[in-house]
């Protein structure tokens, strides 16, 4: 019986071991999408304890705790940090076969050299040991990034943000590139006119534009795109139930915009038309800047209305949806491609039933101008686990070019999440290594090792022009 999380964890052949240890293990990380707070990087923050670094904002853990019967006061409530950690530790043995079981122990090993199985019995000991390390300067957030060999990371930022924290990071000459990511979702969310108008009012203030027309909104967003680009932004990101690509006229969109600004309720048809126009106009801005555009599709958010009212969004009440339309994605990409204004694009799906749809859709718009111009992104959210990653790798291999894949991202709010890149790399190397040993792939280890390194690092480095 193999020891849990040994050096060859998830590696089931000698060739898999060789690929991982000799080619993948030491590659730097380019983390092109995450939700890390730039303020903490700017201030080189030190956490007081492991709960702050591990449980604050982590809806993966909160969902597991609730499912195991833990009261909300230990998740988002007013219990002490030590009490919250002890409750989480007691839940960990019950996460058996959930990816949290692997991630938790990988993070304990890689950051803190703790090789115990976390449980209620050792919770206080582990809490004290890890917290003592985290509160020291050696475990500041910048040093945590250095420890994981992060070379570049892109945060997720509101277009109205002044980017003051990014400016400080750049002024400090921090050797790890920390770039802003342009996330304009709230300026499309016209289905809630009150929230939409509050967002536009703020956008108007920072852009010094009176947003009283649709053209005014586009002008304000263009100014923010320019501002973000000036401060290093190279990509955008959207979180959507689906890509919207309805037909519309300029007159219709102007009418919808004015109705929204007057706080009038909109029909579902009007909402979709407006979002279609916004996505198209924004995508043209991204192309003009040479940015990469990312679309995260298929989440059904805020299902629990009572919890949403009590705790707010992003607290763990989202799930996989079934809203992706192949025709809409095709129409959206084709509109841009027909005028040669399709930027480099990464598509992510949350429903595994859409794997083949996305994999084949990406191939429709690769025109030879850039290797892997339109990408199917890494297994996302509920799918960034062993089975989900394996399915994504296999489907991409069958229907596209795995060798041109830009690889893993973190998509996390935690500075302790970077072992997820190791997790992905081990799975990738195991798949390739086993197929070499089975005679399904050539035994040229050097070539396969090069492909591994490309997927882990070099493809993203070239795709995002990180030089």
Short mmCIF file of C-alpha atoms in Angstrom, two decimals:
data_model
loop_
_atom_site.label_atom_id
_atom_site.label_comp_id
_atom_site.label_asym_id
_atom_site.label_seq_id
_atom_site.Cartn_x
_atom_site.Cartn_y
_atom_site.Cartn_z
CA UNK A 1 0.00 0.00 0.00
CA UNK A 2 1.37 3.39 -0.99
CA UNK A 3 1.72 6.06 1.66
CA UNK A 4 -0.83 8.88 1.42
CA UNK A 5 0.51 11.92 -0.44
CA UNK A 6 3.98 10.50 -0.95
CA UNK A 7 6.39 11.85 -3.58
CA UNK A 8 4.59 9.87 -6.26
CA UNK A 9 1.04 10.83 -5.31
CA UNK A 10 -1.29 10.40 -8.32
CA UNK A 11 1.59 8.95 -10.38
CA UNK A 12 0.88 5.31 -11.21
CA UNK A 13 3.77 4.37 -13.48
CA UNK A 14 7.53 4.87 -13.61
CA UNK A 15 7.20 6.97 -16.75
CA UNK A 16 4.59 9.17 -15.05
CA UNK A 17 7.00 9.67 -12.16
CA UNK A 18 9.79 10.62 -14.56
CA UNK A 19 7.63 13.10 -16.44
CA UNK A 20 6.52 14.81 -13.26
CA UNK A 21 9.78 14.90 -11.31
CA UNK A 22 12.10 15.70 -14.22
CA UNK A 23 9.91 17.97 -16.34
CA UNK A 24 6.86 19.36 -14.53
CA UNK A 25 7.67 19.73 -10.85
CA UNK A 26 9.97 22.74 -10.92
CA UNK A 27 8.28 24.80 -13.63
CA UNK A 28 7.26 28.34 -12.61
CA UNK A 29 3.58 29.23 -12.34
CA UNK A 30 1.70 31.69 -14.52
CA UNK A 31 -1.63 32.19 -12.77
CA UNK A 32 -3.67 34.09 -15.32
CA UNK A 33 -6.94 34.13 -13.35
CA UNK A 34 -7.50 34.35 -9.63
CA UNK A 35 -9.40 36.36 -7.03
CA UNK A 36 -6.50 37.26 -4.74
CA UNK A 37 -6.86 40.68 -3.05
CA UNK A 38 -4.17 43.00 -4.50
CA UNK A 39 -4.25 45.07 -1.31
CA UNK A 40 -2.71 42.19 0.63
CA UNK A 41 0.04 41.80 -1.95
CA UNK A 42 0.71 45.54 -1.96
CA UNK A 43 1.03 45.59 1.84
CA UNK A 44 2.88 42.25 1.97
CA UNK A 45 0.28 41.13 4.46
CA UNK A 46 0.97 38.62 7.23
CA UNK A 47 -2.00 36.62 8.44
CA UNK A 48 -2.56 36.39 12.16
CA UNK A 49 -3.57 32.74 11.92
CA UNK A 50 -4.38 29.96 9.47
CA UNK A 51 -8.12 30.56 9.65
CA UNK A 52 -7.67 34.00 8.11
CA UNK A 53 -5.57 32.56 5.29
CA UNK A 54 -7.57 29.39 4.79
CA UNK A 55 -11.22 29.83 5.73
CA UNK A 56 -12.04 33.49 5.16
CA UNK A 57 -13.98 33.68 1.90
CA UNK A 58 -13.53 29.98 1.03
CA UNK A 59 -16.97 28.84 -0.04
CA UNK A 60 -15.62 25.37 -0.93
CA UNK A 61 -14.90 24.73 2.74
CA UNK A 62 -18.07 26.44 3.92
CA UNK A 63 -20.22 24.20 1.73
CA UNK A 64 -18.54 21.09 3.11
CA UNK A 65 -18.97 22.31 6.69
CA UNK A 66 -22.67 23.06 6.19
CA UNK A 67 -23.19 19.68 4.52
CA UNK A 68 -21.60 18.02 7.55
CA UNK A 69 -24.00 19.78 9.90
CA UNK A 70 -21.85 22.70 11.06
CA UNK A 71 -23.70 25.81 12.16
CA UNK A 72 -23.25 28.95 10.02
CA UNK A 73 -21.63 30.78 12.92
CA UNK A 74 -18.52 28.66 12.32
CA UNK A 75 -18.46 29.49 8.59
CA UNK A 76 -19.31 33.15 8.08
CA UNK A 77 -20.43 33.95 11.62
CA UNK A 78 -18.92 35.39 14.78
CA UNK A 79 -17.12 32.40 16.26
CA UNK A 80 -13.43 32.93 16.98
CA UNK A 81 -10.85 32.00 14.38
CA UNK A 82 -9.63 29.14 16.56
CA UNK A 83 -13.17 27.78 16.93
CA UNK A 84 -13.78 27.99 13.19
CA UNK A 85 -10.56 26.12 12.45
CA UNK A 86 -11.38 23.39 14.95
CA UNK A 87 -14.79 22.88 13.32
CA UNK A 88 -13.17 22.69 9.89
CA UNK A 89 -10.57 20.22 11.16
CA UNK A 90 -13.33 18.01 12.52
CA UNK A 91 -14.99 18.03 9.08
CA UNK A 92 -11.84 17.15 7.11
CA UNK A 93 -11.96 13.36 7.72
CA UNK A 94 -15.51 13.42 6.34
CA UNK A 95 -14.31 15.01 3.08
CA UNK A 96 -12.89 11.62 2.04
CA UNK A 97 -12.79 11.50 -1.80
CA UNK A 98 -13.76 15.15 -2.11
CA UNK A 99 -10.94 17.23 -3.62
CA UNK A 100 -10.84 19.21 -0.36
CA UNK A 101 -9.29 16.15 1.26
CA UNK A 102 -6.36 16.28 -1.16
CA UNK A 103 -6.04 20.07 -1.28
CA UNK A 104 -6.12 20.45 2.50
CA UNK A 105 -3.29 18.01 3.07
CA UNK A 106 -1.24 19.18 0.08
CA UNK A 107 -1.37 22.72 1.45
CA UNK A 108 -0.43 21.61 4.95
CA UNK A 109 2.57 19.75 3.53
CA UNK A 110 3.79 22.25 0.96
CA UNK A 111 3.51 25.41 3.03
CA UNK A 112 3.92 24.19 6.62
CA UNK A 113 5.64 20.79 6.42
CA UNK A 114 2.75 19.28 8.34
CA UNK A 115 2.29 15.65 7.32
CA UNK A 116 -0.48 14.66 9.71
CA UNK A 117 -4.06 13.94 8.72
CA UNK A 118 -6.03 16.89 10.01
CA UNK A 119 -8.82 16.01 12.43
CA UNK A 120 -10.49 17.18 15.62
CA UNK A 121 -7.81 15.38 17.62
CA UNK A 122 -4.88 17.46 16.34
CA UNK A 123 -6.75 20.62 15.35
CA UNK A 124 -5.39 22.87 18.08
CA UNK A 125 -1.82 21.67 17.60
CA UNK A 126 -1.94 22.26 13.83
CA UNK A 127 -3.66 25.61 14.32
CA UNK A 128 -0.98 26.84 16.70
CA UNK A 129 1.91 25.54 14.59
CA UNK A 130 0.66 26.94 11.27
CA UNK A 131 -0.51 30.22 12.77
CA UNK A 132 2.87 30.84 14.38
CA UNK A 133 4.53 30.46 10.98
CA UNK A 134 1.97 32.55 9.10
CA UNK A 135 2.27 35.48 11.49
CA UNK A 136 6.03 35.71 10.85
CA UNK A 137 7.54 37.82 8.01
CA UNK A 138 8.90 34.66 6.37
CA UNK A 139 5.27 33.72 5.60
CA UNK A 140 4.10 37.07 4.25
CA UNK A 141 1.92 36.83 1.16
CA UNK A 142 4.78 37.81 -1.14
CA UNK A 143 6.93 35.07 0.34
CA UNK A 144 4.09 32.57 -0.04
CA UNK A 145 4.01 33.44 -3.75
CA UNK A 146 7.78 33.15 -4.01
CA UNK A 147 7.68 29.74 -2.30
CA UNK A 148 5.34 28.44 -5.01
CA UNK A 149 7.50 29.86 -7.84
CA UNK A 150 4.75 32.15 -9.09
CA UNK A 151 6.07 34.25 -11.96
CA UNK A 152 2.91 36.15 -12.87
CA UNK A 153 -0.63 36.44 -11.55
CA UNK A 154 -3.69 38.33 -12.74
CA UNK A 155 -6.27 39.49 -10.24
CA UNK A 156 -9.97 40.15 -10.93
CA UNK A 157 -10.84 43.84 -10.76
CA UNK A 158 -13.83 46.16 -11.18
CA UNK A 159 -13.34 48.58 -14.10
CA UNK A 160 -14.04 51.45 -11.67
CA UNK A 161 -11.13 50.44 -9.45
CA UNK A 162 -8.36 53.04 -9.19
CA UNK A 163 -5.76 50.21 -9.13
CA UNK A 164 -3.92 51.93 -6.30
CA UNK A 165 -2.69 48.62 -4.92
CA UNK A 166 -1.39 47.50 -8.29
CA UNK A 167 0.42 50.80 -8.59
CA UNK A 168 2.13 50.23 -5.25
CA UNK A 169 3.15 46.70 -6.20
CA UNK A 170 4.69 48.00 -9.41
CA UNK A 171 6.39 50.89 -7.62
CA UNK A 172 7.94 48.40 -5.19
CA UNK A 173 9.52 46.57 -8.16
CA UNK A 174 8.14 43.29 -6.83
CA UNK A 175 9.73 40.64 -9.03
CA UNK A 176 6.48 38.72 -9.49
CA UNK A 177 4.24 40.36 -12.07
CA UNK A 178 0.87 41.21 -10.48
CA UNK A 179 -1.47 42.46 -13.19
CA UNK A 180 -5.07 43.66 -13.02
CA UNK A 181 -7.85 41.78 -14.79
CA UNK A 182 -10.81 43.66 -16.29
CA UNK A 183 -14.15 42.23 -14.98
CA UNK A 184 -17.09 44.38 -16.19
CA UNK A 185 -20.00 42.06 -15.34
CA UNK A 186 -21.89 44.54 -13.16
CA UNK A 187 -22.07 47.05 -16.03
CA UNK A 188 -24.03 44.48 -18.04
CA UNK A 189 -26.33 43.35 -15.22
CA UNK A 190 -29.29 45.40 -16.41
CA UNK A 191 -31.79 42.86 -15.05
CA UNK A 192 -31.41 44.60 -11.66
CA UNK A 193 -31.83 48.25 -12.62
CA UNK A 194 -31.09 49.63 -9.17
CA UNK A 195 -27.75 47.86 -8.88
CA UNK A 196 -27.01 48.62 -12.54
CA UNK A 197 -27.60 52.34 -12.05
CA UNK A 198 -25.53 52.48 -8.88
CA UNK A 199 -22.67 50.85 -10.77
CA UNK A 200 -23.00 53.28 -13.69
CA UNK A 201 -23.02 56.26 -11.34
CA UNK A 202 -19.71 55.12 -9.85
CA UNK A 203 -18.27 54.41 -13.28
CA UNK A 204 -19.29 57.89 -14.42
CA UNK A 205 -17.49 59.46 -11.48
CA UNK A 206 -14.17 57.70 -12.04
CA UNK A 207 -14.26 58.20 -15.81
CA UNK A 208 -15.51 61.80 -15.56
CA UNK A 209 -18.28 61.07 -18.05
CA UNK A 210 -22.00 61.66 -17.63
CA UNK A 211 -23.39 58.26 -18.54
CA UNK A 212 -26.75 59.32 -19.94
CA UNK A 213 -26.65 57.32 -23.16
CA UNK A 214 -25.46 53.94 -24.37
CA UNK A 215 -22.64 55.64 -26.24
CA UNK A 216 -21.70 57.39 -23.00
CA UNK A 217 -21.48 54.03 -21.25
CA UNK A 218 -19.21 52.67 -23.98
CA UNK A 219 -17.06 55.80 -23.82
CA UNK A 220 -16.67 55.40 -20.06
CA UNK A 221 -15.75 51.73 -20.39
CA UNK A 222 -13.26 52.53 -23.14
CA UNK A 223 -11.57 55.02 -20.83
CA UNK A 224 -11.31 52.34 -18.15
CA UNK A 225 -9.95 49.82 -20.66
CA UNK A 226 -7.30 52.37 -21.57
CA UNK A 227 -6.56 53.02 -17.90
CA UNK A 228 -6.23 49.32 -17.10
CA UNK A 229 -3.99 48.76 -20.11
CA UNK A 230 -1.77 51.62 -18.98
CA UNK A 231 -1.29 49.79 -15.68
CA UNK A 232 -0.39 46.42 -17.16
CA UNK A 233 -3.73 44.74 -17.84
CA UNK A 234 -3.54 42.12 -20.57
CA UNK A 235 -6.85 40.33 -20.19
CA UNK A 236 -10.54 40.58 -19.40
CA UNK A 237 -12.87 38.14 -17.71
CA UNK A 238 -16.63 37.62 -17.67
CA UNK A 239 -18.70 35.32 -15.46
CA UNK A 240 -21.93 34.59 -17.35
CA UNK A 241 -24.69 32.01 -17.46
CA UNK A 242 -24.15 32.00 -21.22
CA UNK A 243 -22.71 34.05 -24.06
CA UNK A 244 -25.38 36.40 -25.38
CA UNK A 245 -25.64 36.97 -29.12
CA UNK A 246 -29.17 38.13 -29.94
CA UNK A 247 -29.80 40.40 -32.89
CA UNK A 248 -30.49 44.03 -32.04
CA UNK A 249 -30.54 47.51 -33.48
CA UNK A 250 -28.77 50.56 -32.12
CA UNK A 251 -32.15 52.21 -31.57
CA UNK A 252 -33.35 49.25 -29.49
CA UNK A 253 -30.28 49.30 -27.26
CA UNK A 254 -30.53 53.04 -26.70
CA UNK A 255 -34.18 52.64 -25.69
CA UNK A 256 -33.36 49.78 -23.32
CA UNK A 257 -30.54 51.80 -21.79
CA UNK A 258 -32.75 54.83 -21.18
CA UNK A 259 -35.50 52.68 -19.66
CA UNK A 260 -32.97 51.16 -17.31
CA UNK A 261 -31.59 54.58 -16.34
CA UNK A 262 -35.14 55.63 -15.49
CA UNK A 263 -35.45 52.57 -13.24
CA UNK A 264 -38.03 50.91 -15.44
CA UNK A 265 -38.29 47.15 -15.33
CA UNK A 266 -37.08 45.37 -18.46
CA UNK A 267 -38.39 42.32 -20.26
CA UNK A 268 -36.18 39.25 -20.46
CA UNK A 269 -35.85 39.86 -24.20
CA UNK A 270 -34.61 43.41 -23.59
CA UNK A 271 -32.09 42.21 -21.01
CA UNK A 272 -30.62 39.65 -23.40
CA UNK A 273 -30.43 42.17 -26.25
CA UNK A 274 -28.62 44.65 -24.02
CA UNK A 275 -26.13 42.05 -22.81
CA UNK A 276 -25.55 40.95 -26.39
CA UNK A 277 -24.69 44.50 -27.41
CA UNK A 278 -22.43 45.04 -24.41
CA UNK A 279 -20.49 41.82 -24.95
CA UNK A 280 -19.95 42.61 -28.63
CA UNK A 281 -18.76 46.17 -28.00
CA UNK A 282 -16.47 45.17 -25.14
CA UNK A 283 -14.98 42.31 -27.18
CA UNK A 284 -14.02 44.80 -29.91
CA UNK A 285 -12.25 46.92 -27.29
CA UNK A 286 -10.32 43.89 -26.07
CA UNK A 287 -9.22 43.02 -29.59
CA UNK A 288 -8.02 46.55 -30.21
CA UNK A 289 -5.84 46.34 -27.08
CA UNK A 290 -4.46 42.90 -27.92
CA UNK A 291 -5.95 41.47 -24.73
CA UNK A 292 -7.01 37.90 -24.06
CA UNK A 293 -10.74 37.63 -23.32
CA UNK A 294 -12.03 34.98 -20.91
CA UNK A 295 -15.62 33.76 -20.57
CA UNK A 296 -16.63 31.61 -17.59
CA UNK A 297 -19.96 30.08 -18.58
CA UNK A 298 -22.67 28.02 -16.97
CA UNK A 299 -22.86 28.84 -13.26
CA UNK A 300 -26.32 29.12 -11.73
CA UNK A 301 -25.66 31.60 -8.96
CA UNK A 302 -27.38 32.54 -5.69
CA UNK A 303 -29.83 29.63 -5.65
CA UNK A 304 -30.58 29.99 -1.94
CA UNK A 305 -32.48 33.28 -1.70
CA UNK A 306 -32.69 33.25 2.09
CA UNK A 307 -28.95 32.73 2.43
CA UNK A 308 -28.29 35.38 -0.21
CA UNK A 309 -30.36 37.88 1.74
CA UNK A 310 -28.63 37.05 5.01
CA UNK A 311 -25.01 36.58 3.84
CA UNK A 312 -24.69 38.11 0.38
CA UNK A 313 -23.24 36.74 -2.86
CA UNK A 314 -20.16 34.51 -3.15
CA UNK A 315 -20.83 32.69 0.11
CA UNK A 316 -21.38 29.22 -1.34
CA UNK A 317 -24.86 28.96 -2.84
CA UNK A 318 -23.98 28.50 -6.51
CA UNK A 319 -24.18 25.38 -8.63
CA UNK A 320 -23.80 23.98 -12.12
CA UNK A 321 -26.39 25.24 -14.60
CA UNK A 322 -27.59 24.00 -17.98
CA UNK A 323 -27.88 27.28 -19.84
CA UNK A 324 -25.06 27.16 -22.40
CA UNK A 325 -26.23 27.60 -25.98
CA UNK A 326 -23.90 26.34 -28.69
CA UNK A 327 -25.67 28.55 -31.23
CA UNK A 328 -25.15 31.69 -29.11
CA UNK A 329 -21.45 30.98 -28.61
CA UNK A 330 -21.03 30.35 -32.32
CA UNK A 331 -22.91 33.51 -33.28
CA UNK A 332 -20.95 35.66 -30.81
CA UNK A 333 -17.55 34.43 -31.95
CA UNK A 334 -18.52 34.55 -35.62
CA UNK A 335 -19.71 38.17 -35.42
CA UNK A 336 -16.30 39.19 -34.18
CA UNK A 337 -14.39 36.88 -36.50
CA UNK A 338 -16.27 38.08 -39.59
CA UNK A 339 -14.69 41.53 -39.21
CA UNK A 340 -11.36 40.13 -37.96
CA UNK A 341 -11.98 41.52 -34.45
CA UNK A 342 -11.87 38.27 -32.50
CA UNK A 343 -9.30 38.52 -29.72
CA UNK A 344 -7.48 35.56 -28.26
CA UNK A 345 -10.25 33.82 -26.32
CA UNK A 346 -10.51 31.30 -23.49
CA UNK A 347 -13.86 29.58 -22.90
CA UNK A 348 -14.64 27.78 -19.62
CA UNK A 349 -17.67 25.61 -18.98
CA UNK A 350 -18.99 24.53 -15.59
CA UNK A 351 -21.24 21.69 -16.74
CA UNK A 352 -19.20 18.63 -17.81
CA UNK A 353 -21.99 17.79 -20.26
CA UNK A 354 -20.71 20.77 -22.29
CA UNK A 355 -17.11 19.53 -22.57
CA UNK A 356 -17.31 18.37 -26.16
CA UNK A 357 -19.37 21.41 -27.15
CA UNK A 358 -16.68 23.83 -25.96
CA UNK A 359 -13.77 21.74 -27.22
CA UNK A 360 -15.17 21.61 -30.74
CA UNK A 361 -16.43 25.20 -30.72
CA UNK A 362 -12.93 26.49 -30.02
CA UNK A 363 -11.62 24.73 -33.10
CA UNK A 364 -14.06 26.60 -35.34
CA UNK A 365 -12.24 29.88 -34.83
CA UNK A 366 -8.57 28.96 -34.79
CA UNK A 367 -7.31 30.67 -37.92
CA UNK A 368 -3.60 29.88 -37.82
CA UNK A 369 -2.60 33.39 -36.77
CA UNK A 370 -1.75 32.32 -33.20
CA UNK A 371 -1.20 28.84 -31.82
CA UNK A 372 -4.26 27.99 -29.77
CA UNK A 373 -5.89 31.38 -30.40
CA UNK A 374 -9.27 30.15 -29.11
CA UNK A 375 -8.77 27.93 -26.09
CA UNK A 376 -10.92 25.65 -24.01
CA UNK A 377 -9.91 26.67 -20.50
CA UNK A 378 -8.93 24.41 -17.65
CA UNK A 379 -11.50 22.47 -15.64
CA UNK A 380 -13.25 25.17 -13.62
CA UNK A 381 -14.75 25.47 -10.14
CA UNK A 382 -16.72 22.29 -9.43
CA UNK A 383 -14.63 20.54 -12.09
CA UNK A 384 -11.10 21.39 -10.88
CA UNK A 385 -10.65 17.98 -9.30
CA UNK A 386 -9.14 14.69 -10.41
CA UNK A 387 -12.09 13.44 -12.43
CA UNK A 388 -12.93 16.84 -13.91
CA UNK A 389 -9.34 17.55 -14.92
CA UNK A 390 -8.97 14.08 -16.42
CA UNK A 391 -12.15 14.48 -18.47
CA UNK A 392 -11.05 17.91 -19.69
CA UNK A 393 -7.59 16.69 -20.68
CA UNK A 394 -9.02 13.65 -22.46
CA UNK A 395 -11.72 15.54 -24.36
CA UNK A 396 -9.31 18.29 -25.38
CA UNK A 397 -6.84 15.64 -26.56
CA UNK A 398 -9.52 13.96 -28.69
CA UNK A 399 -11.02 17.10 -30.20
CA UNK A 400 -8.23 19.68 -30.19
CA UNK A 401 -4.52 19.96 -29.45
CA UNK A 402 -3.65 19.27 -25.82
CA UNK A 403 -0.09 20.29 -26.68
CA UNK A 404 -1.22 23.93 -27.19
CA UNK A 405 -3.25 24.12 -23.96
CA UNK A 406 -2.36 27.08 -21.67
CA UNK A 407 -2.82 24.91 -18.61
CA UNK A 408 -3.95 25.40 -15.05
CA UNK A 409 -5.03 28.49 -13.17
CA UNK A 410 -5.86 28.98 -9.50
CA UNK A 411 -9.22 30.83 -9.57
CA UNK A 412 -8.99 31.19 -5.80
CA UNK A 413 -9.19 33.83 -3.07
CA UNK A 414 -6.54 32.06 -1.00
CA UNK A 415 -2.77 32.48 -1.11
CA UNK A 416 -2.51 28.86 0.03
CA UNK A 417 -4.17 27.42 -3.10
CA UNK A 418 -1.15 27.16 -5.38
CA UNK A 419 -0.62 23.41 -4.85
CA UNK A 420 -3.60 23.03 -7.20
CA UNK A 421 -1.07 23.58 -10.01
CA UNK A 422 0.94 20.64 -8.67
CA UNK A 423 -2.27 18.59 -8.52
CA UNK A 424 -2.99 19.34 -12.19
CA UNK A 425 0.59 18.62 -13.23
CA UNK A 426 0.59 15.23 -11.53
CA UNK A 427 -2.67 14.26 -13.23
CA UNK A 428 -1.36 15.39 -16.61
CA UNK A 429 1.91 13.48 -16.21
CA UNK A 430 0.12 10.37 -15.05
CA UNK A 431 -2.15 10.30 -18.10
CA UNK A 432 0.75 10.72 -20.51
CA UNK A 433 3.07 8.36 -18.62
CA UNK A 434 0.58 5.51 -18.50
CA UNK A 435 -0.17 5.85 -22.22
CA UNK A 436 3.57 5.72 -23.01
CA UNK A 437 3.91 2.52 -20.96
CA UNK A 438 0.84 1.06 -22.67
CA UNK A 439 2.35 1.72 -26.10
CA UNK A 440 -0.33 4.31 -26.95
CA UNK A 441 2.24 7.12 -27.21
CA UNK A 442 5.81 7.24 -28.44
CA UNK A 443 8.50 6.43 -25.91
CA UNK A 444 10.31 9.69 -26.71
CA UNK A 445 10.40 11.00 -23.14
CA UNK A 446 12.23 14.19 -24.08
CA UNK A 447 9.51 15.21 -26.54
CA UNK A 448 6.66 14.35 -24.21
CA UNK A 449 8.52 16.11 -21.42
CA UNK A 450 8.72 19.23 -23.60
CA UNK A 451 4.96 19.08 -24.18
CA UNK A 452 4.43 18.77 -20.41
CA UNK A 453 6.56 21.85 -19.78
CA UNK A 454 4.72 23.74 -22.51
CA UNK A 455 1.35 22.98 -20.93
CA UNK A 456 2.60 23.78 -17.43
CA UNK A 457 4.34 27.03 -18.33
CA UNK A 458 5.64 27.91 -21.79
CA UNK A 459 2.32 27.96 -23.64
CA UNK A 460 0.85 30.47 -21.20
CA UNK A 461 4.07 32.49 -21.25
CA UNK A 462 3.83 32.85 -25.02
CA UNK A 463 0.03 33.22 -25.18
CA UNK A 464 -0.03 36.09 -22.68
CA UNK A 465 3.31 37.52 -23.93
CA UNK A 466 5.00 37.30 -20.52
CA UNK A 467 8.62 38.05 -21.44
#
